[in-house]
Short mmCIF file of C-alpha atoms and ligand atoms in Angstrom, two decimals:
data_model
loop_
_atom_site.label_atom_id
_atom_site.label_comp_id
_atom_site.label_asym_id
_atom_site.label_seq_id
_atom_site.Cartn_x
_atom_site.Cartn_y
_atom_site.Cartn_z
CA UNK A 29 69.83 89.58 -159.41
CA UNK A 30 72.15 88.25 -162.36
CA UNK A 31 68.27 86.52 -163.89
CA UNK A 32 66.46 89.62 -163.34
CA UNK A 33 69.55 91.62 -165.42
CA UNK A 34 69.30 88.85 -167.83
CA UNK A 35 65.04 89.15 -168.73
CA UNK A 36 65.72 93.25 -168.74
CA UNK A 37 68.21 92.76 -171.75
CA UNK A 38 65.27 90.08 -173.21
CA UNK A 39 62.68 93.12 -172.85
CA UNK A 40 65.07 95.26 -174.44
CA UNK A 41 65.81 93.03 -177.28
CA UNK A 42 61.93 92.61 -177.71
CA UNK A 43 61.58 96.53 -177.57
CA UNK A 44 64.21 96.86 -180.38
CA UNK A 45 62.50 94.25 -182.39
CA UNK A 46 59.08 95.39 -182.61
CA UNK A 47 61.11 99.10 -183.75
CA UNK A 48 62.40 96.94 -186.90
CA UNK A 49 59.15 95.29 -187.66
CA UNK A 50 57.23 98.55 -187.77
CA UNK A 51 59.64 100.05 -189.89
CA UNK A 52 59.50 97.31 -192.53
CA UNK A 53 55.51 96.51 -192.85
CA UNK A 54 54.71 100.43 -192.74
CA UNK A 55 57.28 102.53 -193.78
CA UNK A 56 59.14 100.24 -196.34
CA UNK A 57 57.09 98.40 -197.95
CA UNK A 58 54.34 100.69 -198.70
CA UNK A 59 56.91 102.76 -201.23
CA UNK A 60 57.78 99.72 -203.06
CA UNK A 61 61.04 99.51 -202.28
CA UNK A 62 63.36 96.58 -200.56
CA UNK A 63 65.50 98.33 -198.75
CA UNK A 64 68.55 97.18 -196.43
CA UNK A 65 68.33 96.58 -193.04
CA UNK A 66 70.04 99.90 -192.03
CA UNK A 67 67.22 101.83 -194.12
CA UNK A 68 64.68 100.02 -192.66
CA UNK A 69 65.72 100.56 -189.31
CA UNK A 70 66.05 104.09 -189.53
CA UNK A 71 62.84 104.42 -191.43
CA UNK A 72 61.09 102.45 -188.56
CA UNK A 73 62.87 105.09 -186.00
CA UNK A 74 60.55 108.14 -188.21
CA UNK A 75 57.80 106.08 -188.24
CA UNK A 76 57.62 105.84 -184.47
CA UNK A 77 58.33 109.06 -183.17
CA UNK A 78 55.60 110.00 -185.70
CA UNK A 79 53.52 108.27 -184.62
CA UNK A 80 54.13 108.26 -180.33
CA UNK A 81 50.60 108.60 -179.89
CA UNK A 82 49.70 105.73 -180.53
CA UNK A 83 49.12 102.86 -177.86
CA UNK A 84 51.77 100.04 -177.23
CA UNK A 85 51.10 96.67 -179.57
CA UNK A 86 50.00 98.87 -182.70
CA UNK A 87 53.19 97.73 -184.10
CA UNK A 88 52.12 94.42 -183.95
CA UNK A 89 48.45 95.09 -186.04
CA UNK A 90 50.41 96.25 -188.42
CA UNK A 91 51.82 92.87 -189.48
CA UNK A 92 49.55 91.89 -192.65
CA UNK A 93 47.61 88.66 -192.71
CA UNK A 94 46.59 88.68 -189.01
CA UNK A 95 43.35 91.00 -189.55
CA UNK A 96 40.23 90.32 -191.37
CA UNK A 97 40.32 93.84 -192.22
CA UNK A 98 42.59 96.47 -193.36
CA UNK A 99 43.46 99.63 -195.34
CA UNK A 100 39.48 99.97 -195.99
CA UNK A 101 38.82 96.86 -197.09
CA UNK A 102 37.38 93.52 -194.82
CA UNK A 103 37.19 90.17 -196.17
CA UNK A 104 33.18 88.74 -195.97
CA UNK A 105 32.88 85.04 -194.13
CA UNK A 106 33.85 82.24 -196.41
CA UNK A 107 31.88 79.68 -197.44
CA UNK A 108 33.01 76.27 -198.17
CA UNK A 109 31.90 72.40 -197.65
CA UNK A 110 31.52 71.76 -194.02
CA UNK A 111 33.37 68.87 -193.29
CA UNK A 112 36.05 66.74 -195.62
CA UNK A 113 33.27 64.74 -196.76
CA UNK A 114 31.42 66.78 -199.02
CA UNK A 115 32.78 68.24 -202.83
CA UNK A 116 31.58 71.72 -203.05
CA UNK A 117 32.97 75.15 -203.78
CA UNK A 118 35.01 78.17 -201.10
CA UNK A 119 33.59 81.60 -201.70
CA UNK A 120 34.09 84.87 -200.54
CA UNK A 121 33.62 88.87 -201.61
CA UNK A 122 35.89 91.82 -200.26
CA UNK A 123 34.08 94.26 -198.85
CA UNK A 124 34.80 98.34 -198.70
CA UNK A 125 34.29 99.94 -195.27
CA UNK A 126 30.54 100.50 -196.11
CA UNK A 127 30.28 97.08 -197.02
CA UNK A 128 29.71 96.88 -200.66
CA UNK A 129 31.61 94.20 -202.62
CA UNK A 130 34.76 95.37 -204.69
CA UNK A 131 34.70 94.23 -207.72
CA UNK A 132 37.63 96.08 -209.31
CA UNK A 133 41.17 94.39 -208.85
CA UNK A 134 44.27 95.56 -210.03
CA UNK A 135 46.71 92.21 -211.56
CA UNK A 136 49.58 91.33 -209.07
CA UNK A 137 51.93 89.05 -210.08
CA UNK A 138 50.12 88.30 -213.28
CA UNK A 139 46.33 87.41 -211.04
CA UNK A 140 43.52 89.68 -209.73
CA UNK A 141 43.59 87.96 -206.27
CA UNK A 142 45.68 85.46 -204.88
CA UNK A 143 44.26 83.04 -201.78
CA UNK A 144 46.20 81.29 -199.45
CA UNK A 145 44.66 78.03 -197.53
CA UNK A 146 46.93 76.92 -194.37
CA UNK A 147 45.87 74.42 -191.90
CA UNK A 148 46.81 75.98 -188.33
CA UNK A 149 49.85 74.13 -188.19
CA UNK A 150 51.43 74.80 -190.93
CA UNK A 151 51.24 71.13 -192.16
CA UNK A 152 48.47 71.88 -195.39
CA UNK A 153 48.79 74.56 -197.66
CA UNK A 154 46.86 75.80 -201.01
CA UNK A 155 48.05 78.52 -203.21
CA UNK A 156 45.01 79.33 -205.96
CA UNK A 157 43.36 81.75 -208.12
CA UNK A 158 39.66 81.70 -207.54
CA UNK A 159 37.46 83.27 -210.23
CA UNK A 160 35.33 86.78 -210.00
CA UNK A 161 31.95 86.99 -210.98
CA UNK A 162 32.02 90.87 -211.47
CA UNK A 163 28.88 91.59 -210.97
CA UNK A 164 28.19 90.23 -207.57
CA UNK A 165 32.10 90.69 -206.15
CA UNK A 166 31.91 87.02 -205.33
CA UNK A 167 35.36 85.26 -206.00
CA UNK A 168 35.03 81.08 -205.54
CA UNK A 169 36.30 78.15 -206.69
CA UNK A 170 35.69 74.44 -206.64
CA UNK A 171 36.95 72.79 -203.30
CA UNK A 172 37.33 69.72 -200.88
CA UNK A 173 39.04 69.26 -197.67
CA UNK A 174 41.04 66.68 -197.50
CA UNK A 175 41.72 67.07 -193.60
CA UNK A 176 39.82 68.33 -190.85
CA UNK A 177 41.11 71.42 -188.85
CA UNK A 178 41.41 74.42 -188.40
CA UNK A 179 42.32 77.05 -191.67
CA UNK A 180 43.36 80.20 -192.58
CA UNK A 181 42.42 81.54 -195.51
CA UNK A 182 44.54 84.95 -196.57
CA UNK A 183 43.22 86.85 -199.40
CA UNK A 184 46.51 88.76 -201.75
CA UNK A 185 44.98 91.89 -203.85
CA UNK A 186 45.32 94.91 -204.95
CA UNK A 187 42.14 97.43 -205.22
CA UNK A 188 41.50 98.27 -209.04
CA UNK A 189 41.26 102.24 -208.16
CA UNK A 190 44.56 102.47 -206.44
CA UNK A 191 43.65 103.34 -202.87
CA UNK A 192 46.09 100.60 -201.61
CA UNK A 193 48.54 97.70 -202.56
CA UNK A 194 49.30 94.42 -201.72
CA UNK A 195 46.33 94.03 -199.53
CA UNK A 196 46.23 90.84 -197.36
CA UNK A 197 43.08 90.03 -195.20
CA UNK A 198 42.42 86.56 -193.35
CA UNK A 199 40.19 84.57 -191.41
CA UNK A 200 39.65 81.23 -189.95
CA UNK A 201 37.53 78.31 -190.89
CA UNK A 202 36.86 75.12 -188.69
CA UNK A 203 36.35 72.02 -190.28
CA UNK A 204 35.24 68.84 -188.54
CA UNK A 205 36.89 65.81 -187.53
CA UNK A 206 39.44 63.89 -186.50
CA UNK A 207 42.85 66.11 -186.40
CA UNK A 208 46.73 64.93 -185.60
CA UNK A 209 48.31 68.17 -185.44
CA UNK A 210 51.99 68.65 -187.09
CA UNK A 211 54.69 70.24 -184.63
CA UNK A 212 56.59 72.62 -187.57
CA UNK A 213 60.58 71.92 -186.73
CA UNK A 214 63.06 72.96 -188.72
CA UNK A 215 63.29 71.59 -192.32
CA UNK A 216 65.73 72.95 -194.56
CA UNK A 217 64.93 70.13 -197.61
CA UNK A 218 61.61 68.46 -199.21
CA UNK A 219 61.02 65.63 -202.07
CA UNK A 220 57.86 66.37 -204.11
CA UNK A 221 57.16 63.54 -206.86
CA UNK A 222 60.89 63.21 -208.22
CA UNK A 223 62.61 66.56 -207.55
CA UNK A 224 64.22 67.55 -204.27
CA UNK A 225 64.49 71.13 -203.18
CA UNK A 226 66.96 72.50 -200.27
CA UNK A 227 66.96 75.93 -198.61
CA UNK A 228 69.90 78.02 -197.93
CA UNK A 229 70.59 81.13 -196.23
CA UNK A 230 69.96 82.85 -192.86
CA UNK A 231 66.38 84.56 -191.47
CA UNK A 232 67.43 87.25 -189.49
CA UNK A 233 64.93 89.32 -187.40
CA UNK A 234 64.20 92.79 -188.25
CA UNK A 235 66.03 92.82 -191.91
CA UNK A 236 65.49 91.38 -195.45
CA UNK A 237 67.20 88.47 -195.47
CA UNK A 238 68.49 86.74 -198.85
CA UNK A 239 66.84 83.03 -199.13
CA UNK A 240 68.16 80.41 -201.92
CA UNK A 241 65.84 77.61 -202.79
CA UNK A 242 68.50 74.81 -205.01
CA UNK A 243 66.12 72.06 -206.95
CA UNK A 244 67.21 68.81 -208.72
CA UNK A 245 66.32 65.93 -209.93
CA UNK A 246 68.02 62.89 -209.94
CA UNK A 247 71.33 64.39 -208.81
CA UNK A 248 71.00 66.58 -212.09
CA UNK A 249 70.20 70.48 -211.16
CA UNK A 250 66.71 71.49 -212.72
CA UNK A 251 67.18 74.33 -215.00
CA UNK A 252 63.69 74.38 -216.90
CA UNK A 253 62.07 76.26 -214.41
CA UNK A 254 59.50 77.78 -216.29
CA UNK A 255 57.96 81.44 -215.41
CA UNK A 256 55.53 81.45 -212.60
CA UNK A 257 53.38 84.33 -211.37
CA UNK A 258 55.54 86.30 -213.29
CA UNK A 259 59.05 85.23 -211.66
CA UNK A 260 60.49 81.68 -211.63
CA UNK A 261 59.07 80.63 -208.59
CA UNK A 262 56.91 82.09 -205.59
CA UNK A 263 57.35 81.92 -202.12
CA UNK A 264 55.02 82.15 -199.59
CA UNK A 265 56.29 83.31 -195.67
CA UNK A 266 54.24 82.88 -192.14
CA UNK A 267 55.10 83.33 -188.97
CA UNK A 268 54.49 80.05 -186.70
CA UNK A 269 52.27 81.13 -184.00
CA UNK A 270 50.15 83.90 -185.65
CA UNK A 271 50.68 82.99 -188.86
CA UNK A 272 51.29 86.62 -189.70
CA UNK A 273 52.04 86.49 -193.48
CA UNK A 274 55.73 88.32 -194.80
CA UNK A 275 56.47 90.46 -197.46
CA UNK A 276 58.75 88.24 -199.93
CA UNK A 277 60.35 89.67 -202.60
CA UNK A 278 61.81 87.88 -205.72
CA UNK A 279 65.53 88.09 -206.77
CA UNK A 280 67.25 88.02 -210.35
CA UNK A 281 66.13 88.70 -214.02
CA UNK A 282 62.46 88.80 -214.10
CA UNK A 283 61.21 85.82 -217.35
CA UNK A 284 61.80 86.59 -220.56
CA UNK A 285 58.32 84.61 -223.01
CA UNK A 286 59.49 80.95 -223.25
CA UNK A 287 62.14 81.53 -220.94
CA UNK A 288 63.08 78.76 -218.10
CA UNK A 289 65.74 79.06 -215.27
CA UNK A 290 67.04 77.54 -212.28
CA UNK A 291 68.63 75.16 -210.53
CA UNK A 292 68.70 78.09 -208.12
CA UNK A 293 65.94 80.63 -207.13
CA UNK A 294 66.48 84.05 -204.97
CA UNK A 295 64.27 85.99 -202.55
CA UNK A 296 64.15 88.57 -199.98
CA UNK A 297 62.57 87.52 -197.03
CA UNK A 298 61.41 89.98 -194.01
CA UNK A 299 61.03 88.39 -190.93
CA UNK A 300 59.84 90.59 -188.52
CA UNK A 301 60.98 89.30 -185.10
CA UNK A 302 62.95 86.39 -184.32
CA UNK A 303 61.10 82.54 -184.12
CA UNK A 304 59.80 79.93 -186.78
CA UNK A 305 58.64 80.93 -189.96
CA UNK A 306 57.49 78.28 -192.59
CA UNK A 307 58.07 78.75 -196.16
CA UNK A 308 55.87 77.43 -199.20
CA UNK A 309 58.00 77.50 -202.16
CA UNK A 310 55.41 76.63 -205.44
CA UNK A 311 57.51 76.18 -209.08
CA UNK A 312 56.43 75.02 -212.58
CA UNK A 313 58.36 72.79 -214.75
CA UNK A 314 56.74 71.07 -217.64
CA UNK A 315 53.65 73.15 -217.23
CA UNK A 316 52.82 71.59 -213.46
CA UNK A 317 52.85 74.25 -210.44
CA UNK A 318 54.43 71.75 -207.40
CA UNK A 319 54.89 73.17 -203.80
CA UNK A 320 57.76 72.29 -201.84
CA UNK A 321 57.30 73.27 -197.51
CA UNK A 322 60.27 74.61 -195.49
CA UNK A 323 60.95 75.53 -191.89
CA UNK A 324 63.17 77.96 -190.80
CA UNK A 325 64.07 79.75 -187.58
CA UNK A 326 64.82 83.93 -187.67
CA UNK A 327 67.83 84.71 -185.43
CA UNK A 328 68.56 87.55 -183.66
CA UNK A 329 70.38 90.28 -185.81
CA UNK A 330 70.52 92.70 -183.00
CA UNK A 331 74.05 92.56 -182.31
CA UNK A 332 75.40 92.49 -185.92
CA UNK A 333 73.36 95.46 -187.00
CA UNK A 334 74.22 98.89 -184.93
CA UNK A 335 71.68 101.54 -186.03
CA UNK A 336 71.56 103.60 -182.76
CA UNK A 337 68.58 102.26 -181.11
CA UNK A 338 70.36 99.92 -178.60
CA UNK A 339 71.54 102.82 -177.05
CA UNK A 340 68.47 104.64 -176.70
CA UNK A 341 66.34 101.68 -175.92
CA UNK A 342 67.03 101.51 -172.36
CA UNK A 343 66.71 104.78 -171.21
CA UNK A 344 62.37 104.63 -171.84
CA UNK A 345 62.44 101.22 -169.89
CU1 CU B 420 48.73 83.50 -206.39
#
């Protein structure tokens, strides 16, 4: 009796989860604006009842970077070298619903199309700006793999003739060979070359959550952070297990020409349920983009956050 009362509150918790994700990937973020974790709560209350006819789990597809299509557009297969032993070059083309290439992109954070790579695991990760050949729709870039596994490769744009924003589409690409794969645990500080980065703040499910990333090196904070995709720093957020990709906003004065910044960097970060995420945090100083990897688990936020729907939860299950 006392375990069965226990895994109802669990499926009520879940219920009340899956409320604040929906809210945030379609009713917030779609308006452009960051809003608190009351507003996006009651937003995501409208957005359901709106929308009650639709079948349980849609509020899941709505996550971005899990689909290899949405809002109208589908990303086409991507080619690349087949195994880690060839050079050779990874090419794609987004395609409209009737499956002609787009060639029209909008600039986002200062670049027509941003592409993620990310081994399965978390454990490899790319952040680069292939090049458009305009007439064709074909974006590529030169490219090796340096491990076998298997990828996902998200596509970041934003359609030149406004129809959407921030459109992320994915797929998965095998590559041969041996693979040792990387359990993600939690890792809250990373060395790359001769600066060490640390992480602080709290992930909490269902709300923006404020994320500091502190770098230095040797024991002196860097503070020549130098502009990067139009902020000092970008940050990249997936979900371990589906590698759903988050909406991550950037904090503080946006650069100033010339301008640097640091030691410390501020985002918002929407995590949609509770779990691991893993966070790729890329920075410039001295005109070299570095990417530092960290691990963090979303906590519950049910508790701390009354907005109404733990009370009205129940009575549907
Ligand atoms: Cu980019």
């Amino acid at each position: 009796m006392h375990a069965a009362g226990r895994l109802g509150l669990y499926a009520i918790g879940l219920v009340i989860a899956f409320v604040g994700a929906y809210g945030i990937s379609a009713a917030v973020i779609p308006a452009g604006v960051v809003a608190d974790g009351t507003e996006a709560a009651r937003d995501g209350g409208a957005a359901m009842s709106g929308h009650a006819a639709m079948t349980d789990g849609s509020q899941d597809a709505s996550l971005p970077g899990v689909s290899m299509s949405a809002d109208g557009y589908a990303l086409s297969a991507v080619a690349s070298p087949a195994s880690t032993d060839e050079p050779g070059e990874l090419a794609f083309r987004i395609l409209t619903t009737g499956g002609e290439p787009l060639t029209d992109f909008a600039v986002s954070h200062e670049k027509r199309l941003h592409l993620i790579v990310v081994r399965g695991d978390g454990a490899l990760f790319r952040h680069v700006h292939p090049t458009l050949d305009t007439t064709t729709g074909t974006w590529s870039l030169p490219w090796q793999w340096d491990e076998a596994g298997t990828y996902r490769v998200y596509a970041d744009f934003t359609p030149g003739d406004g129809t959407a924003e921030g459109v992320v589409l994915t797929r998965t690409v095998h590559i041969a060979g041996e693979l040792a794969p990387v359990r993600a645990e939690p890792t809250r500080s990373a060395i790359v070359d001769d600066f060490a980065l640390s992480i602080t703040g709290d992930l909490t499910a269902g709300t923006a959550s404020e994320l500091t990333v502190s770098i230095s090196r040797g024991n002196e904070p860097v503070t020549e952070l130098e502009p990067y995709l139009g902020a000092f720093g970008h940050l990249v957020a997936l979900r371990d297990g589906d590698l759903a990709y988050l909406h991550v906003h950037p904090q503080g004065e946006d650069p100033q020409p010339g301008g640097t910044s640091g030691a410390d960097v501020s985002f918002m970060v929407e995590a949609p349920t509770t779990g691991r995420y893993l966070l790729y945090f890329d920075f410039q100083v001295d005109g070299q983009v570095r990417t530092a990897a960290f691990v963090v688990d979303a906590e519950s936020g049910q508790r701390s956050t009354p907005t109404g729907h733990g009370d009205e939860a129940p009575h549907g299950h």
